[in-house]
PDB file of C-alpha atoms and ligand atoms in Angstrom:
ATOM      1  CA  MET F   1      52.044-111.527-183.419  1.00 76.00           C
ATOM      2  CA  LEU F   2      49.119-111.511-185.746  1.00 93.00           C
ATOM      3  CA  LEU F   3      47.359-108.663-183.996  1.00 96.00           C
ATOM      4  CA  LYS F   4      48.417-106.034-186.543  1.00 95.00           C
ATOM      5  CA  GLU F   5      47.043-108.169-189.353  1.00 96.00           C
ATOM      6  CA  ILE F   6      43.811-108.761-187.449  1.00 96.00           C
ATOM      7  CA  LEU F   7      43.283-105.079-186.676  1.00 97.00           C
ATOM      8  CA  GLN F   8      43.889-104.201-190.329  1.00 96.00           C
ATOM      9  CA  ALA F   9      41.396-106.838-191.459  1.00 96.00           C
ATOM     10  CA  ASN F  10      38.898-105.475-188.968  1.00 96.00           C
ATOM     11  CA  LYS F  11      39.207-101.957-190.397  1.00 96.00           C
ATOM     12  CA  GLU F  12      38.411-103.316-193.850  1.00 95.00           C
ATOM     13  CA  PHE F  13      35.527-105.375-192.471  1.00 95.00           C
ATOM     14  CA  VAL F  14      33.909-102.439-190.688  1.00 94.00           C
ATOM     15  CA  LYS F  15      34.312-100.241-193.780  1.00 93.00           C
ATOM     16  CA  HIS F  16      32.211-102.626-195.872  1.00 92.00           C
ATOM     17  CA  TYR F  17      29.864-104.032-193.242  1.00 90.00           C
ATOM     18  CA  ASN F  18      26.228-103.026-193.372  1.00 85.00           C
ATOM     19  CA  SER F  19      25.527-102.300-189.710  1.00 84.00           C
ATOM     20  CA  LYS F  20      21.844-101.667-190.463  1.00 85.00           C
ATOM     21  CA  VAL F  21      21.285-105.435-190.708  1.00 83.00           C
ATOM     22  CA  VAL F  22      19.717-106.382-187.386  1.00 87.00           C
ATOM     23  CA  CYS F  23      20.361-109.882-186.105  1.00 89.00           C
ATOM     24  CA  PRO F  24      17.742-111.291-183.697  1.00 90.00           C
ATOM     25  CA  LYS F  25      18.914-112.055-180.174  1.00 93.00           C
ATOM     26  CA  LYS F  26      17.472-115.586-180.278  1.00 97.00           C
ATOM     27  CA  PRO F  27      18.653-118.038-182.961  1.00 97.00           C
ATOM     28  CA  LYS F  28      16.152-118.216-185.822  1.00 97.00           C
ATOM     29  CA  LYS F  29      16.353-122.002-186.184  1.00 97.00           C
ATOM     30  CA  SER F  30      16.179-122.614-182.390  1.00 97.00           C
ATOM     31  CA  LEU F  31      19.163-124.923-182.785  1.00 98.00           C
ATOM     32  CA  ALA F  32      22.197-125.420-180.550  1.00 98.00           C
ATOM     33  CA  ILE F  33      25.206-127.172-182.051  1.00 98.00           C
ATOM     34  CA  LEU F  34      28.123-128.747-180.232  1.00 98.00           C
ATOM     35  CA  ALA F  35      31.031-129.103-182.629  1.00 98.00           C
ATOM     36  CA  CYS F  36      34.785-129.559-182.534  1.00 97.00           C
ATOM     37  CA  MET F  37      37.052-126.514-182.384  1.00 96.00           C
ATOM     38  CA  ASP F  38      39.029-127.813-185.389  1.00 97.00           C
ATOM     39  CA  HIS F  39      40.193-124.945-187.619  1.00 97.00           C
ATOM     40  CA  ARG F  40      39.142-126.880-190.720  1.00 97.00           C
ATOM     41  CA  LEU F  41      35.522-126.423-189.705  1.00 97.00           C
ATOM     42  CA  VAL F  42      35.778-122.623-189.882  1.00 97.00           C
ATOM     43  CA  GLU F  43      33.569-121.334-192.718  1.00 95.00           C
ATOM     44  CA  PHE F  44      32.937-124.999-193.585  1.00 98.00           C
ATOM     45  CA  LEU F  45      30.541-126.394-191.009  1.00 97.00           C
ATOM     46  CA  GLU F  46      27.983-123.588-191.250  1.00 97.00           C
ATOM     47  CA  PRO F  47      27.588-123.548-195.041  1.00 97.00           C
ATOM     48  CA  ALA F  48      27.586-127.360-195.021  1.00 97.00           C
ATOM     49  CA  LEU F  49      24.539-127.222-192.720  1.00 97.00           C
ATOM     50  CA  GLY F  50      22.824-124.355-194.506  1.00 97.00           C
ATOM     51  CA  ILE F  51      23.038-122.081-191.500  1.00 96.00           C
ATOM     52  CA  GLY F  52      24.139-118.496-191.387  1.00 94.00           C
ATOM     53  CA  ARG F  53      24.596-115.699-188.906  1.00 94.00           C
ATOM     54  CA  GLY F  54      21.742-115.562-186.410  1.00 95.00           C
ATOM     55  CA  ASP F  55      20.479-119.078-187.175  1.00 97.00           C
ATOM     56  CA  ALA F  56      22.041-121.231-184.454  1.00 98.00           C
ATOM     57  CA  VAL F  57      24.152-121.282-181.329  1.00 97.00           C
ATOM     58  CA  ILE F  58      27.495-123.025-181.840  1.00 97.00           C
ATOM     59  CA  ILE F  59      29.448-124.328-178.855  1.00 97.00           C
ATOM     60  CA  LYS F  60      32.901-125.660-179.609  1.00 97.00           C
ATOM     61  CA  ASN F  61      35.548-127.588-177.763  1.00 95.00           C
ATOM     62  CA  ALA F  62      38.329-130.028-178.569  1.00 93.00           C
ATOM     63  CA  GLY F  63      36.561-133.149-179.831  1.00 94.00           C
ATOM     64  CA  ASN F  64      32.910-132.058-179.283  1.00 95.00           C
ATOM     65  CA  ILE F  65      32.997-133.805-175.935  1.00 92.00           C
ATOM     66  CA  SER F  66      30.638-133.623-172.976  1.00 90.00           C
ATOM     67  CA  LYS F  67      31.614-135.983-170.200  1.00 85.00           C
ATOM     68  CA  GLN F  68      31.199-134.177-166.911  1.00 79.00           C
ATOM     69  CA  ASP F  69      28.048-132.652-165.497  1.00 74.00           C
ATOM     70  CA  GLU F  70      29.925-129.521-164.448  1.00 73.00           C
ATOM     71  CA  SER F  71      31.322-129.073-167.965  1.00 83.00           C
ATOM     72  CA  ASP F  72      31.184-125.758-169.720  1.00 91.00           C
ATOM     73  CA  VAL F  73      29.344-127.455-172.589  1.00 94.00           C
ATOM     74  CA  LEU F  74      26.351-128.208-170.385  1.00 95.00           C
ATOM     75  CA  ARG F  75      26.413-124.742-168.864  1.00 94.00           C
ATOM     76  CA  SER F  76      26.326-123.214-172.344  1.00 96.00           C
ATOM     77  CA  LEU F  77      23.660-125.641-173.598  1.00 97.00           C
ATOM     78  CA  THR F  78      21.447-124.845-170.629  1.00 96.00           C
ATOM     79  CA  ILE F  79      21.664-121.135-171.496  1.00 97.00           C
ATOM     80  CA  ALA F  80      20.958-121.984-175.153  1.00 98.00           C
ATOM     81  CA  LEU F  81      17.806-123.889-174.144  1.00 98.00           C
ATOM     82  CA  TYR F  82      16.304-121.668-171.492  1.00 98.00           C
ATOM     83  CA  ILE F  83      17.484-118.182-172.426  1.00 97.00           C
ATOM     84  CA  LEU F  84      17.983-118.412-176.174  1.00 98.00           C
ATOM     85  CA  GLY F  85      14.982-120.660-176.819  1.00 97.00           C
ATOM     86  CA  CYS F  86      16.721-123.569-178.544  1.00 98.00           C
ATOM     87  CA  LYS F  87      14.569-126.663-179.040  1.00 98.00           C
ATOM     88  CA  GLU F  88      17.017-128.997-180.756  1.00 98.00           C
ATOM     89  CA  ILE F  89      20.638-129.903-180.088  1.00 98.00           C
ATOM     90  CA  ALA F  90      23.013-131.290-182.709  1.00 98.00           C
ATOM     91  CA  VAL F  91      26.288-132.879-181.653  1.00 98.00           C
ATOM     92  CA  ILE F  92      28.481-132.825-184.748  1.00 98.00           C
ATOM     93  CA  GLY F  93      31.747-134.697-184.851  1.00 97.00           C
ATOM     94  CA  HIS F  94      34.036-134.846-187.858  1.00 97.00           C
ATOM     95  CA  THR F  95      36.283-137.369-189.563  1.00 97.00           C
ATOM     96  CA  ASN F  96      40.021-137.243-188.935  1.00 95.00           C
ATOM     97  CA  CYS F  97      39.563-135.489-185.580  1.00 95.00           C
ATOM     98  CA  GLY F  98      42.748-134.565-183.725  1.00 89.00           C
ATOM     99  CA  MET F  99      41.233-135.789-180.466  1.00 88.00           C
ATOM    100  CA  LYS F 100      41.054-139.345-181.804  1.00 89.00           C
ATOM    101  CA  LYS F 101      43.905-141.292-180.247  1.00 82.00           C
ATOM    102  CA  LEU F 102      45.454-138.102-178.915  1.00 83.00           C
ATOM    103  CA  ASP F 103      49.172-138.606-178.359  1.00 85.00           C
ATOM    104  CA  LEU F 104      49.500-137.918-174.641  1.00 85.00           C
ATOM    105  CA  LYS F 105      53.270-138.476-174.743  1.00 87.00           C
ATOM    106  CA  GLU F 106      53.623-135.736-177.343  1.00 88.00           C
ATOM    107  CA  LEU F 107      51.251-133.489-175.418  1.00 87.00           C
ATOM    108  CA  ARG F 108      53.224-133.967-172.204  1.00 87.00           C
ATOM    109  CA  ALA F 109      56.580-133.444-173.959  1.00 90.00           C
ATOM    110  CA  ASN F 110      55.352-130.237-175.620  1.00 91.00           C
ATOM    111  CA  MET F 111      54.087-128.878-172.322  1.00 90.00           C
ATOM    112  CA  LEU F 112      57.458-129.596-170.694  1.00 92.00           C
ATOM    113  CA  ASP F 113      59.264-127.968-173.653  1.00 93.00           C
ATOM    114  CA  ASN F 114      57.156-124.867-173.062  1.00 94.00           C
ATOM    115  CA  GLY F 115      58.279-124.586-169.479  1.00 92.00           C
ATOM    116  CA  ILE F 116      55.269-126.129-167.732  1.00 90.00           C
ATOM    117  CA  ASN F 117      56.326-127.597-164.397  1.00 87.00           C
ATOM    118  CA  TYR F 118      56.069-131.407-164.503  1.00 84.00           C
ATOM    119  CA  LYS F 119      54.323-131.363-161.110  1.00 82.00           C
ATOM    120  CA  ASN F 120      51.438-129.421-162.637  1.00 83.00           C
ATOM    121  CA  ILE F 121      51.202-132.021-165.400  1.00 81.00           C
ATOM    122  CA  GLU F 122      51.355-134.939-162.967  1.00 79.00           C
ATOM    123  CA  ASN F 123      48.431-133.465-161.046  1.00 73.00           C
ATOM    124  CA  ILE F 124      46.143-133.881-164.042  1.00 75.00           C
ATOM    125  CA  LYS F 125      44.746-137.221-165.131  1.00 76.00           C
ATOM    126  CA  LEU F 126      45.664-136.436-168.718  1.00 72.00           C
ATOM    127  CA  ASN F 127      43.591-139.011-170.546  1.00 71.00           C
ATOM    128  CA  GLU F 128      40.499-138.330-168.478  1.00 74.00           C
ATOM    129  CA  TRP F 129      40.825-134.562-168.634  1.00 77.00           C
ATOM    130  CA  PHE F 130      41.578-134.257-172.338  1.00 79.00           C
ATOM    131  CA  GLY F 131      39.032-136.920-173.223  1.00 78.00           C
ATOM    132  CA  SER F 132      40.779-138.596-176.111  1.00 82.00           C
ATOM    133  CA  PHE F 133      38.685-141.223-177.900  1.00 85.00           C
ATOM    134  CA  GLU F 134      39.102-144.235-180.174  1.00 86.00           C
ATOM    135  CA  CYS F 135      36.327-143.509-182.670  1.00 92.00           C
ATOM    136  CA  GLU F 136      34.678-140.248-183.740  1.00 95.00           C
ATOM    137  CA  GLY F 137      31.259-141.885-184.157  1.00 96.00           C
ATOM    138  CA  GLN F 138      31.262-143.509-180.738  1.00 95.00           C
ATOM    139  CA  ASN F 139      32.368-140.218-179.210  1.00 95.00           C
ATOM    140  CA  VAL F 140      29.352-138.479-180.765  1.00 97.00           C
ATOM    141  CA  LEU F 141      27.054-141.210-179.418  1.00 97.00           C
ATOM    142  CA  ASP F 142      28.619-140.935-175.935  1.00 95.00           C
ATOM    143  CA  THR F 143      28.256-137.157-175.965  1.00 95.00           C
ATOM    144  CA  VAL F 144      24.615-137.344-177.115  1.00 97.00           C
ATOM    145  CA  LYS F 145      23.901-139.840-174.315  1.00 96.00           C
ATOM    146  CA  HIS F 146      25.572-137.656-171.716  1.00 95.00           C
ATOM    147  CA  ILE F 147      23.579-134.599-172.775  1.00 96.00           C
ATOM    148  CA  ARG F 148      20.355-136.654-172.882  1.00 96.00           C
ATOM    149  CA  GLU F 149      20.927-137.827-169.320  1.00 94.00           C
ATOM    150  CA  PHE F 150      21.767-134.377-167.955  1.00 95.00           C
ATOM    151  CA  PRO F 151      18.851-133.515-165.649  1.00 94.00           C
ATOM    152  CA  LEU F 152      18.589-129.898-166.848  1.00 95.00           C
ATOM    153  CA  VAL F 153      17.910-130.929-170.447  1.00 96.00           C
ATOM    154  CA  ALA F 154      14.124-131.300-170.752  1.00 97.00           C
ATOM    155  CA  LYS F 155      12.744-134.525-172.249  1.00 96.00           C
ATOM    156  CA  HIS F 156      11.076-132.762-175.202  1.00 97.00           C
ATOM    157  CA  ILE F 157      14.394-131.341-176.417  1.00 98.00           C
ATOM    158  CA  ILE F 158      15.476-133.313-179.499  1.00 98.00           C
ATOM    159  CA  ILE F 159      19.132-134.325-179.652  1.00 98.00           C
ATOM    160  CA  HIS F 160      20.858-135.389-182.879  1.00 98.00           C
ATOM    161  CA  GLY F 161      24.260-136.966-183.382  1.00 98.00           C
ATOM    162  CA  LEU F 162      26.047-136.443-186.694  1.00 98.00           C
ATOM    163  CA  ILE F 163      29.467-136.711-188.286  1.00 98.00           C
ATOM    164  CA  ILE F 164      30.727-134.451-191.056  1.00 98.00           C
ATOM    165  CA  ASP F 165      33.364-135.542-193.528  1.00 98.00           C
ATOM    166  CA  ILE F 166      36.107-132.963-193.073  1.00 97.00           C
ATOM    167  CA  ASP F 167      37.232-133.298-196.698  1.00 97.00           C
ATOM    168  CA  LYS F 168      34.004-133.734-198.659  1.00 97.00           C
ATOM    169  CA  GLY F 169      31.515-131.983-196.383  1.00 97.00           C
ATOM    170  CA  ASN F 170      28.867-134.715-196.414  1.00 97.00           C
ATOM    171  CA  LEU F 171      26.968-135.274-193.204  1.00 97.00           C
ATOM    172  CA  HIS F 172      26.177-138.693-191.711  1.00 97.00           C
ATOM    173  CA  HIS F 173      23.250-138.937-189.345  1.00 98.00           C
ATOM    174  CA  LEU F 174      24.027-141.315-186.473  1.00 98.00           C
ATOM    175  CA  ILE F 175      21.211-140.905-183.994  1.00 97.00           C
ATOM    176  CA  THR F 176      18.270-138.785-182.878  1.00 97.00           C
ATOM    177  CA  ILE F 177      16.938-139.186-179.357  1.00 95.00           C
TER     178      ILE F 177
HETATM  179 ZN1  LIG V   1      38.088-132.446-184.011  1.00 57.76          ZN
END
């Protein structure tokens, strides 16, 4: 358990944190980002984009995917647009993403090893649900398209698709619609 370590780190953090710094409730850059949950993006993606605390909303999931209209991504984006005042959306994929060609056999075997009942696994259409993809760039384009077509995203909202190099940090612009 890492909890002890986390609580200790938190004590140190609070000791040195200047709580007089007030962060606005709405993001200063009016930007909502959908990115991958990959741990390598922690403290990497934000500085690579020149954004800091209070600048943007960041929604994360495995593979920066939005495929279903009832997805939590679209729920969160809708809040970002109409409560938090975001005007632009950036879908940011990254190179060497773990969701590319996800090994469903390994995933299934690891779930079974962890005591998950096979019937519960069989009930899920694994590939569809986990949303593995063949190419990070195409996945970004598909996600941008899905968000663009979602009826609750207003036409004047600008949507960008980008890929960040997970090793070098450089950003490739794929599309803006
Ligand atoms: Zn990823």
